[in-house]
């Protein structure tokens, strides 16, 4: 990419400004989470999958597609509709208001579908009450998946690179997740299964972007004469060398996600929105959080030269 072919930006010099931007964004997100606890009783706006509600399975005599069924129930603001098993089978997850019964929800859905498709065009196969226990299990498994990814990343980078690289990568990924969760809390985006999938995807994307930059840093550090160079200058050079790849990869990914957001079905809009945010934050953090974190860690823990000198065999005294 010619635009960044000879880039020579001083990213590390701007790290303190980046620290302030990241700190303010994280604090705003935490305040939004606390406000949600006070206003809606939960730090996030959880959907039916997490809070519980009613599940209604409907079988149509003809295939109408997900869109018309969702439109009949209120469109994007209506209950979640997903295709189930066969082409004419749909599952509708609707919230259950306090004091309302599952039968009342079923009758409401039945009435709306009859108004749109006519009586006798469908039959309701089953109606169930979805308990919040499933949501608690999902939260626990999502948290475990993220913690496992941190642990495995730390182990991989400690073996492939150094422990310092692994610590910096984990810090950057935690930064990305915190800001994403803060955004979801601030705008009260409904947390459903696709949202959890998007957050886990962000973890993978952010780590991949960070590892690409770290790989170039490691290569440049191992080059002949690199130890005589200023480490900040060397890391800046590494970021600039990977900048064309970073911009091109993030740009094309964002183009696809924006297209999905604008012309895709309503059911994946939140998923696309979270991924767009995640890609932008992941790109920012790989440059302005992960690499500066590596600089700070190396300042505090050393750059490894002392350890290598200790391990270097000494000449025998005569």
PDB file of C-alpha atoms in Angstrom:
ATOM      1  CA  UNK A   1       0.000   0.000   0.000  1.00  0.00           C
ATOM      2  CA  UNK A   2       1.852   3.090  -1.265  1.00  0.00           C
ATOM      3  CA  UNK A   3       0.175   5.455   1.192  1.00  0.00           C
ATOM      4  CA  UNK A   4       2.053   3.903   4.131  1.00  0.00           C
ATOM      5  CA  UNK A   5       5.041   2.462   2.243  1.00  0.00           C
ATOM      6  CA  UNK A   6       7.545   4.805   3.938  1.00  0.00           C
ATOM      7  CA  UNK A   7       5.555   5.660   7.044  1.00  0.00           C
ATOM      8  CA  UNK A   8       7.564   6.998   9.963  1.00  0.00           C
ATOM      9  CA  UNK A   9       4.993   7.941  12.582  1.00  0.00           C
ATOM     10  CA  UNK A  10       6.049   8.335  16.226  1.00  0.00           C
ATOM     11  CA  UNK A  11       3.331   6.209  17.802  1.00  0.00           C
ATOM     12  CA  UNK A  12       5.074   5.476  21.082  1.00  0.00           C
ATOM     13  CA  UNK A  13       5.607   9.199  21.746  1.00  0.00           C
ATOM     14  CA  UNK A  14       1.812   9.592  21.717  1.00  0.00           C
ATOM     15  CA  UNK A  15       1.250   6.780  24.218  1.00  0.00           C
ATOM     16  CA  UNK A  16       0.395   9.058  27.142  1.00  0.00           C
ATOM     17  CA  UNK A  17      -2.359  10.700  25.105  1.00  0.00           C
ATOM     18  CA  UNK A  18      -3.600   7.219  24.206  1.00  0.00           C
ATOM     19  CA  UNK A  19      -3.554   6.253  27.905  1.00  0.00           C
ATOM     20  CA  UNK A  20      -5.816   9.223  28.700  1.00  0.00           C
ATOM     21  CA  UNK A  21      -8.216   8.398  25.828  1.00  0.00           C
ATOM     22  CA  UNK A  22      -8.417   4.742  26.859  1.00  0.00           C
ATOM     23  CA  UNK A  23      -8.816   5.570  30.568  1.00  0.00           C
ATOM     24  CA  UNK A  24     -11.630   8.061  29.900  1.00  0.00           C
ATOM     25  CA  UNK A  25     -13.424   5.581  27.605  1.00  0.00           C
ATOM     26  CA  UNK A  26     -13.133   2.748  30.127  1.00  0.00           C
ATOM     27  CA  UNK A  27     -14.353   4.974  32.979  1.00  0.00           C
ATOM     28  CA  UNK A  28     -17.365   6.122  30.920  1.00  0.00           C
ATOM     29  CA  UNK A  29     -18.209   2.471  30.241  1.00  0.00           C
ATOM     30  CA  UNK A  30     -17.903   1.512  33.922  1.00  0.00           C
ATOM     31  CA  UNK A  31     -20.122   4.456  34.919  1.00  0.00           C
ATOM     32  CA  UNK A  32     -22.695   3.329  32.303  1.00  0.00           C
ATOM     33  CA  UNK A  33     -22.622  -0.198  33.785  1.00  0.00           C
ATOM     34  CA  UNK A  34     -23.169   1.147  37.312  1.00  0.00           C
ATOM     35  CA  UNK A  35     -25.990   3.396  36.060  1.00  0.00           C
ATOM     36  CA  UNK A  36     -27.642   0.374  34.424  1.00  0.00           C
ATOM     37  CA  UNK A  37     -27.477  -1.518  37.720  1.00  0.00           C
ATOM     38  CA  UNK A  38     -29.304   1.359  39.403  1.00  0.00           C
ATOM     39  CA  UNK A  39     -31.849   1.924  36.615  1.00  0.00           C
ATOM     40  CA  UNK A  40     -32.633  -1.499  35.122  1.00  0.00           C
ATOM     41  CA  UNK A  41     -31.228  -3.801  37.802  1.00  0.00           C
ATOM     42  CA  UNK A  42     -28.471  -5.288  35.629  1.00  0.00           C
ATOM     43  CA  UNK A  43     -25.145  -3.979  34.315  1.00  0.00           C
ATOM     44  CA  UNK A  44     -26.120  -4.982  30.775  1.00  0.00           C
ATOM     45  CA  UNK A  45     -29.381  -5.138  28.863  1.00  0.00           C
ATOM     46  CA  UNK A  46     -29.700  -8.911  28.713  1.00  0.00           C
ATOM     47  CA  UNK A  47     -32.074 -10.521  26.221  1.00  0.00           C
ATOM     48  CA  UNK A  48     -34.441 -13.435  26.685  1.00  0.00           C
ATOM     49  CA  UNK A  49     -31.600 -15.956  26.374  1.00  0.00           C
ATOM     50  CA  UNK A  50     -30.157 -14.603  29.618  1.00  0.00           C
ATOM     51  CA  UNK A  51     -33.103 -13.296  31.605  1.00  0.00           C
ATOM     52  CA  UNK A  52     -35.642 -15.953  30.769  1.00  0.00           C
ATOM     53  CA  UNK A  53     -38.976 -15.600  28.980  1.00  0.00           C
ATOM     54  CA  UNK A  54     -41.213 -17.612  26.718  1.00  0.00           C
ATOM     55  CA  UNK A  55     -40.361 -19.800  23.731  1.00  0.00           C
ATOM     56  CA  UNK A  56     -43.024 -20.409  21.085  1.00  0.00           C
ATOM     57  CA  UNK A  57     -42.392 -22.792  18.189  1.00  0.00           C
ATOM     58  CA  UNK A  58     -44.569 -22.213  15.128  1.00  0.00           C
ATOM     59  CA  UNK A  59     -45.022 -24.435  12.061  1.00  0.00           C
ATOM     60  CA  UNK A  60     -46.374 -22.738   8.915  1.00  0.00           C
ATOM     61  CA  UNK A  61     -48.111 -24.554   6.092  1.00  0.00           C
ATOM     62  CA  UNK A  62     -46.008 -22.554   3.616  1.00  0.00           C
ATOM     63  CA  UNK A  63     -42.514 -21.084   3.846  1.00  0.00           C
ATOM     64  CA  UNK A  64     -42.847 -17.334   4.400  1.00  0.00           C
ATOM     65  CA  UNK A  65     -39.228 -16.677   5.359  1.00  0.00           C
ATOM     66  CA  UNK A  66     -37.911 -15.167   8.593  1.00  0.00           C
ATOM     67  CA  UNK A  67     -38.419 -11.546   7.490  1.00  0.00           C
ATOM     68  CA  UNK A  68     -42.221 -11.603   7.051  1.00  0.00           C
ATOM     69  CA  UNK A  69     -42.670 -13.517  10.319  1.00  0.00           C
ATOM     70  CA  UNK A  70     -40.517 -10.968  12.165  1.00  0.00           C
ATOM     71  CA  UNK A  71     -42.373  -8.061  10.523  1.00  0.00           C
ATOM     72  CA  UNK A  72     -45.694  -9.564  11.627  1.00  0.00           C
ATOM     73  CA  UNK A  73     -44.458  -9.513  15.243  1.00  0.00           C
ATOM     74  CA  UNK A  74     -43.190  -5.932  15.273  1.00  0.00           C
ATOM     75  CA  UNK A  75     -40.005  -5.978  13.187  1.00  0.00           C
ATOM     76  CA  UNK A  76     -36.666  -5.113  14.806  1.00  0.00           C
ATOM     77  CA  UNK A  77     -38.364  -4.078  18.065  1.00  0.00           C
ATOM     78  CA  UNK A  78     -40.341  -7.339  18.262  1.00  0.00           C
ATOM     79  CA  UNK A  79     -39.328 -10.685  19.753  1.00  0.00           C
ATOM     80  CA  UNK A  80     -36.389 -12.681  18.392  1.00  0.00           C
ATOM     81  CA  UNK A  81     -37.347 -15.009  15.508  1.00  0.00           C
ATOM     82  CA  UNK A  82     -35.076 -17.812  14.258  1.00  0.00           C
ATOM     83  CA  UNK A  83     -35.627 -20.606  11.777  1.00  0.00           C
ATOM     84  CA  UNK A  84     -35.779 -24.033  13.412  1.00  0.00           C
ATOM     85  CA  UNK A  85     -35.083 -27.358  11.732  1.00  0.00           C
ATOM     86  CA  UNK A  86     -37.316 -27.354   8.619  1.00  0.00           C
ATOM     87  CA  UNK A  87     -37.990 -24.453   6.257  1.00  0.00           C
ATOM     88  CA  UNK A  88     -41.452 -23.745   7.663  1.00  0.00           C
ATOM     89  CA  UNK A  89     -40.512 -24.015  11.355  1.00  0.00           C
ATOM     90  CA  UNK A  90     -39.685 -20.959  13.461  1.00  0.00           C
ATOM     91  CA  UNK A  91     -38.805 -20.358  17.115  1.00  0.00           C
ATOM     92  CA  UNK A  92     -39.976 -17.113  18.707  1.00  0.00           C
ATOM     93  CA  UNK A  93     -38.348 -15.954  21.961  1.00  0.00           C
ATOM     94  CA  UNK A  94     -40.396 -13.276  23.691  1.00  0.00           C
ATOM     95  CA  UNK A  95     -39.807 -11.564  27.053  1.00  0.00           C
ATOM     96  CA  UNK A  96     -42.242 -12.306  29.826  1.00  0.00           C
ATOM     97  CA  UNK A  97     -43.593  -9.254  31.627  1.00  0.00           C
ATOM     98  CA  UNK A  98     -44.006  -9.399  35.395  1.00  0.00           C
ATOM     99  CA  UNK A  99     -47.268 -11.142  36.277  1.00  0.00           C
ATOM    100  CA  UNK A 100     -47.899 -12.290  32.702  1.00  0.00           C
ATOM    101  CA  UNK A 101     -48.273 -15.974  31.817  1.00  0.00           C
ATOM    102  CA  UNK A 102     -46.752 -17.966  28.977  1.00  0.00           C
ATOM    103  CA  UNK A 103     -50.271 -18.636  27.657  1.00  0.00           C
ATOM    104  CA  UNK A 104     -50.896 -14.883  27.382  1.00  0.00           C
ATOM    105  CA  UNK A 105     -47.722 -14.467  25.321  1.00  0.00           C
ATOM    106  CA  UNK A 106     -48.741 -17.384  23.131  1.00  0.00           C
ATOM    107  CA  UNK A 107     -52.192 -15.880  22.505  1.00  0.00           C
ATOM    108  CA  UNK A 108     -50.638 -12.508  21.653  1.00  0.00           C
ATOM    109  CA  UNK A 109     -48.231 -14.062  19.135  1.00  0.00           C
ATOM    110  CA  UNK A 110     -50.997 -16.228  17.687  1.00  0.00           C
ATOM    111  CA  UNK A 111     -53.214 -13.177  17.178  1.00  0.00           C
ATOM    112  CA  UNK A 112     -50.487 -11.187  15.417  1.00  0.00           C
ATOM    113  CA  UNK A 113     -49.602 -14.100  13.113  1.00  0.00           C
ATOM    114  CA  UNK A 114     -53.271 -14.707  12.251  1.00  0.00           C
ATOM    115  CA  UNK A 115     -53.655 -11.035  11.365  1.00  0.00           C
ATOM    116  CA  UNK A 116     -50.670 -11.230   9.024  1.00  0.00           C
ATOM    117  CA  UNK A 117     -50.992 -14.705   7.478  1.00  0.00           C
ATOM    118  CA  UNK A 118     -54.614 -15.635   8.135  1.00  0.00           C
ATOM    119  CA  UNK A 119     -56.233 -18.247  10.406  1.00  0.00           C
ATOM    120  CA  UNK A 120     -55.283 -21.867   9.755  1.00  0.00           C
ATOM    121  CA  UNK A 121     -52.013 -20.963   7.987  1.00  0.00           C
ATOM    122  CA  UNK A 122     -49.930 -22.195  10.917  1.00  0.00           C
ATOM    123  CA  UNK A 123     -50.045 -24.192  14.113  1.00  0.00           C
ATOM    124  CA  UNK A 124     -48.107 -23.760  17.342  1.00  0.00           C
ATOM    125  CA  UNK A 125     -45.993 -26.864  18.009  1.00  0.00           C
ATOM    126  CA  UNK A 126     -44.903 -26.053  21.551  1.00  0.00           C
ATOM    127  CA  UNK A 127     -44.781 -23.317  24.162  1.00  0.00           C
ATOM    128  CA  UNK A 128     -42.126 -23.299  26.894  1.00  0.00           C
ATOM    129  CA  UNK A 129     -40.920 -21.138  29.706  1.00  0.00           C
ATOM    130  CA  UNK A 130     -37.196 -20.345  29.320  1.00  0.00           C
ATOM    131  CA  UNK A 131     -35.548 -20.018  32.702  1.00  0.00           C
ATOM    132  CA  UNK A 132     -32.707 -17.595  33.525  1.00  0.00           C
ATOM    133  CA  UNK A 133     -30.521 -20.566  34.526  1.00  0.00           C
ATOM    134  CA  UNK A 134     -29.589 -21.095  30.869  1.00  0.00           C
ATOM    135  CA  UNK A 135     -28.438 -17.488  30.693  1.00  0.00           C
ATOM    136  CA  UNK A 136     -26.286 -17.890  33.786  1.00  0.00           C
ATOM    137  CA  UNK A 137     -24.624 -20.944  32.226  1.00  0.00           C
ATOM    138  CA  UNK A 138     -23.997 -19.020  29.002  1.00  0.00           C
ATOM    139  CA  UNK A 139     -22.395 -16.128  30.894  1.00  0.00           C
ATOM    140  CA  UNK A 140     -20.191 -18.541  32.800  1.00  0.00           C
ATOM    141  CA  UNK A 141     -19.084 -20.384  29.657  1.00  0.00           C
ATOM    142  CA  UNK A 142     -18.391 -17.129  27.780  1.00  0.00           C
ATOM    143  CA  UNK A 143     -16.277 -15.875  30.699  1.00  0.00           C
ATOM    144  CA  UNK A 144     -14.379 -19.179  30.853  1.00  0.00           C
ATOM    145  CA  UNK A 145     -13.770 -19.052  27.088  1.00  0.00           C
ATOM    146  CA  UNK A 146     -12.239 -15.568  27.402  1.00  0.00           C
ATOM    147  CA  UNK A 147     -10.100 -16.568  30.404  1.00  0.00           C
ATOM    148  CA  UNK A 148      -8.874 -19.690  28.585  1.00  0.00           C
ATOM    149  CA  UNK A 149      -7.988 -17.566  25.554  1.00  0.00           C
ATOM    150  CA  UNK A 150      -5.953 -15.255  27.826  1.00  0.00           C
ATOM    151  CA  UNK A 151      -4.134 -18.173  29.445  1.00  0.00           C
ATOM    152  CA  UNK A 152      -3.369 -19.905  26.142  1.00  0.00           C
ATOM    153  CA  UNK A 153      -2.229 -16.621  24.564  1.00  0.00           C
ATOM    154  CA  UNK A 154       0.076 -15.962  27.498  1.00  0.00           C
ATOM    155  CA  UNK A 155       1.557 -19.467  27.237  1.00  0.00           C
ATOM    156  CA  UNK A 156       1.913 -19.277  23.443  1.00  0.00           C
ATOM    157  CA  UNK A 157       3.585 -15.860  23.430  1.00  0.00           C
ATOM    158  CA  UNK A 158       5.807 -16.770  26.391  1.00  0.00           C
ATOM    159  CA  UNK A 159       7.095 -19.800  24.440  1.00  0.00           C
ATOM    160  CA  UNK A 160       7.124 -18.282  20.939  1.00  0.00           C
ATOM    161  CA  UNK A 161       8.243 -14.782  21.951  1.00  0.00           C
ATOM    162  CA  UNK A 162       8.745 -13.762  25.605  1.00  0.00           C
ATOM    163  CA  UNK A 163       6.529 -13.545  28.677  1.00  0.00           C
ATOM    164  CA  UNK A 164       6.617  -9.745  28.332  1.00  0.00           C
ATOM    165  CA  UNK A 165       4.921  -9.950  24.929  1.00  0.00           C
ATOM    166  CA  UNK A 166       2.204 -12.213  26.341  1.00  0.00           C
ATOM    167  CA  UNK A 167       1.475  -9.837  29.229  1.00  0.00           C
ATOM    168  CA  UNK A 168       1.210  -6.860  26.846  1.00  0.00           C
ATOM    169  CA  UNK A 169      -1.150  -8.793  24.527  1.00  0.00           C
ATOM    170  CA  UNK A 170      -3.427  -9.778  27.429  1.00  0.00           C
ATOM    171  CA  UNK A 171      -3.540  -6.153  28.665  1.00  0.00           C
ATOM    172  CA  UNK A 172      -4.534  -4.943  25.183  1.00  0.00           C
ATOM    173  CA  UNK A 173      -7.240  -7.596  24.820  1.00  0.00           C
ATOM    174  CA  UNK A 174      -8.699  -6.828  28.263  1.00  0.00           C
ATOM    175  CA  UNK A 175      -8.739  -3.155  27.241  1.00  0.00           C
ATOM    176  CA  UNK A 176     -10.721  -4.038  24.085  1.00  0.00           C
ATOM    177  CA  UNK A 177     -13.271  -6.163  25.966  1.00  0.00           C
ATOM    178  CA  UNK A 178     -13.778  -3.500  28.657  1.00  0.00           C
ATOM    179  CA  UNK A 179     -14.425  -0.762  26.095  1.00  0.00           C
ATOM    180  CA  UNK A 180     -16.783  -3.001  24.090  1.00  0.00           C
ATOM    181  CA  UNK A 181     -18.775  -3.924  27.205  1.00  0.00           C
ATOM    182  CA  UNK A 182     -18.873  -0.248  28.167  1.00  0.00           C
ATOM    183  CA  UNK A 183     -20.277   0.651  24.760  1.00  0.00           C
ATOM    184  CA  UNK A 184     -22.951  -2.054  25.067  1.00  0.00           C
ATOM    185  CA  UNK A 185     -23.870  -0.778  28.523  1.00  0.00           C
ATOM    186  CA  UNK A 186     -23.889   2.885  27.454  1.00  0.00           C
ATOM    187  CA  UNK A 187     -26.289   2.319  24.550  1.00  0.00           C
ATOM    188  CA  UNK A 188     -28.090  -0.591  26.229  1.00  0.00           C
ATOM    189  CA  UNK A 189     -27.588  -2.877  23.278  1.00  0.00           C
ATOM    190  CA  UNK A 190     -29.459  -6.110  23.957  1.00  0.00           C
ATOM    191  CA  UNK A 191     -27.104  -8.941  24.897  1.00  0.00           C
ATOM    192  CA  UNK A 192     -28.151 -12.037  22.964  1.00  0.00           C
ATOM    193  CA  UNK A 193     -26.263 -15.107  21.746  1.00  0.00           C
ATOM    194  CA  UNK A 194     -24.972 -13.320  18.575  1.00  0.00           C
ATOM    195  CA  UNK A 195     -23.629 -10.509  20.773  1.00  0.00           C
ATOM    196  CA  UNK A 196     -21.636 -13.000  22.860  1.00  0.00           C
ATOM    197  CA  UNK A 197     -20.314 -14.565  19.635  1.00  0.00           C
ATOM    198  CA  UNK A 198     -19.263 -11.088  18.440  1.00  0.00           C
ATOM    199  CA  UNK A 199     -17.373 -10.383  21.679  1.00  0.00           C
ATOM    200  CA  UNK A 200     -15.497 -13.698  21.412  1.00  0.00           C
ATOM    201  CA  UNK A 201     -14.693 -12.868  17.770  1.00  0.00           C
ATOM    202  CA  UNK A 202     -13.271  -9.523  18.880  1.00  0.00           C
ATOM    203  CA  UNK A 203     -10.928 -11.364  21.264  1.00  0.00           C
ATOM    204  CA  UNK A 204      -9.555 -13.411  18.351  1.00  0.00           C
ATOM    205  CA  UNK A 205      -9.267 -10.439  15.996  1.00  0.00           C
ATOM    206  CA  UNK A 206      -7.552  -8.221  18.537  1.00  0.00           C
ATOM    207  CA  UNK A 207      -5.049 -10.931  19.502  1.00  0.00           C
ATOM    208  CA  UNK A 208      -4.261 -11.681  15.867  1.00  0.00           C
ATOM    209  CA  UNK A 209      -3.602  -8.028  15.079  1.00  0.00           C
ATOM    210  CA  UNK A 210      -1.414  -7.631  18.160  1.00  0.00           C
ATOM    211  CA  UNK A 211       0.604 -10.775  17.404  1.00  0.00           C
ATOM    212  CA  UNK A 212       1.331  -9.558  13.852  1.00  0.00           C
ATOM    213  CA  UNK A 213       2.830  -6.325  15.243  1.00  0.00           C
ATOM    214  CA  UNK A 214       4.722  -8.213  17.980  1.00  0.00           C
ATOM    215  CA  UNK A 215       6.131 -10.631  15.426  1.00  0.00           C
ATOM    216  CA  UNK A 216       7.696  -7.746  13.499  1.00  0.00           C
ATOM    217  CA  UNK A 217       9.036  -6.235  16.754  1.00  0.00           C
ATOM    218  CA  UNK A 218      10.640  -9.558  17.637  1.00  0.00           C
ATOM    219  CA  UNK A 219      12.207  -9.879  14.175  1.00  0.00           C
ATOM    220  CA  UNK A 220      13.664  -6.388  14.350  1.00  0.00           C
ATOM    221  CA  UNK A 221      14.973  -6.963  17.885  1.00  0.00           C
ATOM    222  CA  UNK A 222      16.756 -10.095  16.735  1.00  0.00           C
ATOM    223  CA  UNK A 223      18.353  -8.335  13.743  1.00  0.00           C
ATOM    224  CA  UNK A 224      22.092  -7.632  13.735  1.00  0.00           C
ATOM    225  CA  UNK A 225      22.930  -4.403  15.567  1.00  0.00           C
ATOM    226  CA  UNK A 226      19.399  -4.002  16.962  1.00  0.00           C
ATOM    227  CA  UNK A 227      20.587  -3.942  20.595  1.00  0.00           C
ATOM    228  CA  UNK A 228      22.508  -0.721  19.934  1.00  0.00           C
ATOM    229  CA  UNK A 229      19.355   1.041  18.733  1.00  0.00           C
ATOM    230  CA  UNK A 230      16.865   2.893  20.888  1.00  0.00           C
ATOM    231  CA  UNK A 231      14.096   0.408  21.775  1.00  0.00           C
ATOM    232  CA  UNK A 232      11.265   2.941  21.353  1.00  0.00           C
ATOM    233  CA  UNK A 233      12.559   3.867  17.907  1.00  0.00           C
ATOM    234  CA  UNK A 234      12.780   0.181  17.014  1.00  0.00           C
ATOM    235  CA  UNK A 235       9.189  -0.502  18.135  1.00  0.00           C
ATOM    236  CA  UNK A 236       7.953   2.562  16.231  1.00  0.00           C
ATOM    237  CA  UNK A 237       9.697   1.276  13.127  1.00  0.00           C
ATOM    238  CA  UNK A 238       8.077  -2.138  13.559  1.00  0.00           C
ATOM    239  CA  UNK A 239       4.592  -0.621  13.869  1.00  0.00           C
ATOM    240  CA  UNK A 240       5.186   1.489  10.765  1.00  0.00           C
ATOM    241  CA  UNK A 241       6.352  -1.565   8.817  1.00  0.00           C
ATOM    242  CA  UNK A 242       3.138  -3.442   9.641  1.00  0.00           C
ATOM    243  CA  UNK A 243       0.937  -0.372   9.154  1.00  0.00           C
ATOM    244  CA  UNK A 244       0.004  -1.125   5.513  1.00  0.00           C
ATOM    245  CA  UNK A 245      -1.132  -4.639   6.484  1.00  0.00           C
ATOM    246  CA  UNK A 246      -2.996  -3.348   9.549  1.00  0.00           C
ATOM    247  CA  UNK A 247      -4.850  -0.624   7.637  1.00  0.00           C
ATOM    248  CA  UNK A 248      -5.645  -2.852   4.667  1.00  0.00           C
ATOM    249  CA  UNK A 249      -6.917  -5.761   6.778  1.00  0.00           C
ATOM    250  CA  UNK A 250      -8.980  -3.585   9.107  1.00  0.00           C
ATOM    251  CA  UNK A 251     -10.323  -1.482   6.230  1.00  0.00           C
ATOM    252  CA  UNK A 252     -11.553  -4.432   4.175  1.00  0.00           C
ATOM    253  CA  UNK A 253     -13.031  -6.093   7.264  1.00  0.00           C
ATOM    254  CA  UNK A 254     -14.846  -2.889   8.191  1.00  0.00           C
ATOM    255  CA  UNK A 255     -16.170  -2.505   4.629  1.00  0.00           C
ATOM    256  CA  UNK A 256     -17.803  -5.943   4.819  1.00  0.00           C
ATOM    257  CA  UNK A 257     -19.220  -5.316   8.293  1.00  0.00           C
ATOM    258  CA  UNK A 258     -20.628  -1.897   7.351  1.00  0.00           C
ATOM    259  CA  UNK A 259     -22.319  -3.491   4.332  1.00  0.00           C
ATOM    260  CA  UNK A 260     -23.835  -6.139   6.618  1.00  0.00           C
ATOM    261  CA  UNK A 261     -25.004  -3.419   9.007  1.00  0.00           C
ATOM    262  CA  UNK A 262     -26.632  -1.337   6.266  1.00  0.00           C
ATOM    263  CA  UNK A 263     -28.193  -3.961   4.018  1.00  0.00           C
ATOM    264  CA  UNK A 264     -28.140  -7.104   6.162  1.00  0.00           C
ATOM    265  CA  UNK A 265     -31.161  -8.481   7.997  1.00  0.00           C
ATOM    266  CA  UNK A 266     -32.216  -6.856  11.254  1.00  0.00           C
ATOM    267  CA  UNK A 267     -31.353  -9.947  13.268  1.00  0.00           C
ATOM    268  CA  UNK A 268     -27.578  -9.475  12.688  1.00  0.00           C
ATOM    269  CA  UNK A 269     -27.439  -5.687  13.112  1.00  0.00           C
ATOM    270  CA  UNK A 270     -26.311  -5.800  16.734  1.00  0.00           C
ATOM    271  CA  UNK A 271     -23.805  -8.518  15.810  1.00  0.00           C
ATOM    272  CA  UNK A 272     -22.405  -6.343  12.973  1.00  0.00           C
ATOM    273  CA  UNK A 273     -22.360  -3.238  15.161  1.00  0.00           C
ATOM    274  CA  UNK A 274     -20.391  -4.945  17.938  1.00  0.00           C
ATOM    275  CA  UNK A 275     -17.915  -6.373  15.423  1.00  0.00           C
ATOM    276  CA  UNK A 276     -17.387  -2.954  13.792  1.00  0.00           C
ATOM    277  CA  UNK A 277     -16.650  -1.464  17.171  1.00  0.00           C
ATOM    278  CA  UNK A 278     -14.374  -4.387  18.035  1.00  0.00           C
ATOM    279  CA  UNK A 279     -12.344  -4.116  14.822  1.00  0.00           C
ATOM    280  CA  UNK A 280     -11.816  -0.370  15.356  1.00  0.00           C
ATOM    281  CA  UNK A 281     -10.816  -0.840  19.002  1.00  0.00           C
ATOM    282  CA  UNK A 282      -8.610  -3.839  18.166  1.00  0.00           C
ATOM    283  CA  UNK A 283      -6.739  -1.887  15.493  1.00  0.00           C
ATOM    284  CA  UNK A 284      -6.288   1.071  17.836  1.00  0.00           C
ATOM    285  CA  UNK A 285      -5.120  -1.102  20.736  1.00  0.00           C
ATOM    286  CA  UNK A 286      -2.570  -3.072  18.673  1.00  0.00           C
ATOM    287  CA  UNK A 287      -0.810   0.240  17.937  1.00  0.00           C
ATOM    288  CA  UNK A 288      -1.526   2.503  20.909  1.00  0.00           C
ATOM    289  CA  UNK A 289      -2.035   0.024  23.778  1.00  0.00           C
ATOM    290  CA  UNK A 290      -0.245  -3.291  23.140  1.00  0.00           C
ATOM    291  CA  UNK A 291       3.074  -1.858  21.919  1.00  0.00           C
ATOM    292  CA  UNK A 292       3.246   0.916  24.566  1.00  0.00           C
ATOM    293  CA  UNK A 293       2.349  -1.707  27.200  1.00  0.00           C
ATOM    294  CA  UNK A 294       5.300  -3.758  25.978  1.00  0.00           C
ATOM    295  CA  UNK A 295       7.540  -0.692  26.363  1.00  0.00           C
ATOM    296  CA  UNK A 296       6.314  -0.109  29.945  1.00  0.00           C
ATOM    297  CA  UNK A 297       6.692  -3.795  30.885  1.00  0.00           C
ATOM    298  CA  UNK A 298      10.222  -3.929  29.470  1.00  0.00           C
ATOM    299  CA  UNK A 299      11.098  -0.788  31.467  1.00  0.00           C
ATOM    300  CA  UNK A 300       9.946  -2.422  34.693  1.00  0.00           C
ATOM    301  CA  UNK A 301      11.065  -6.001  34.077  1.00  0.00           C
ATOM    302  CA  UNK A 302      14.091  -5.310  31.929  1.00  0.00           C
ATOM    303  CA  UNK A 303      14.661  -6.158  28.293  1.00  0.00           C
ATOM    304  CA  UNK A 304      16.150  -9.590  28.969  1.00  0.00           C
ATOM    305  CA  UNK A 305      19.768  -8.627  28.240  1.00  0.00           C
ATOM    306  CA  UNK A 306      20.719  -8.963  31.901  1.00  0.00           C
ATOM    307  CA  UNK A 307      19.280 -12.473  32.058  1.00  0.00           C
ATOM    308  CA  UNK A 308      21.075 -13.466  28.907  1.00  0.00           C
ATOM    309  CA  UNK A 309      24.346 -12.091  30.297  1.00  0.00           C
ATOM    310  CA  UNK A 310      23.835 -14.108  33.459  1.00  0.00           C
ATOM    311  CA  UNK A 311      23.350 -17.249  31.445  1.00  0.00           C
ATOM    312  CA  UNK A 312      26.394 -16.522  29.248  1.00  0.00           C
ATOM    313  CA  UNK A 313      29.256 -18.913  30.158  1.00  0.00           C
ATOM    314  CA  UNK A 314      32.196 -17.182  31.888  1.00  0.00           C
ATOM    315  CA  UNK A 315      35.848 -17.840  31.160  1.00  0.00           C
ATOM    316  CA  UNK A 316      37.568 -20.122  33.675  1.00  0.00           C
ATOM    317  CA  UNK A 317      40.083 -18.446  36.030  1.00  0.00           C
ATOM    318  CA  UNK A 318      43.715 -19.558  35.818  1.00  0.00           C
TER     319      UNK A 318
END
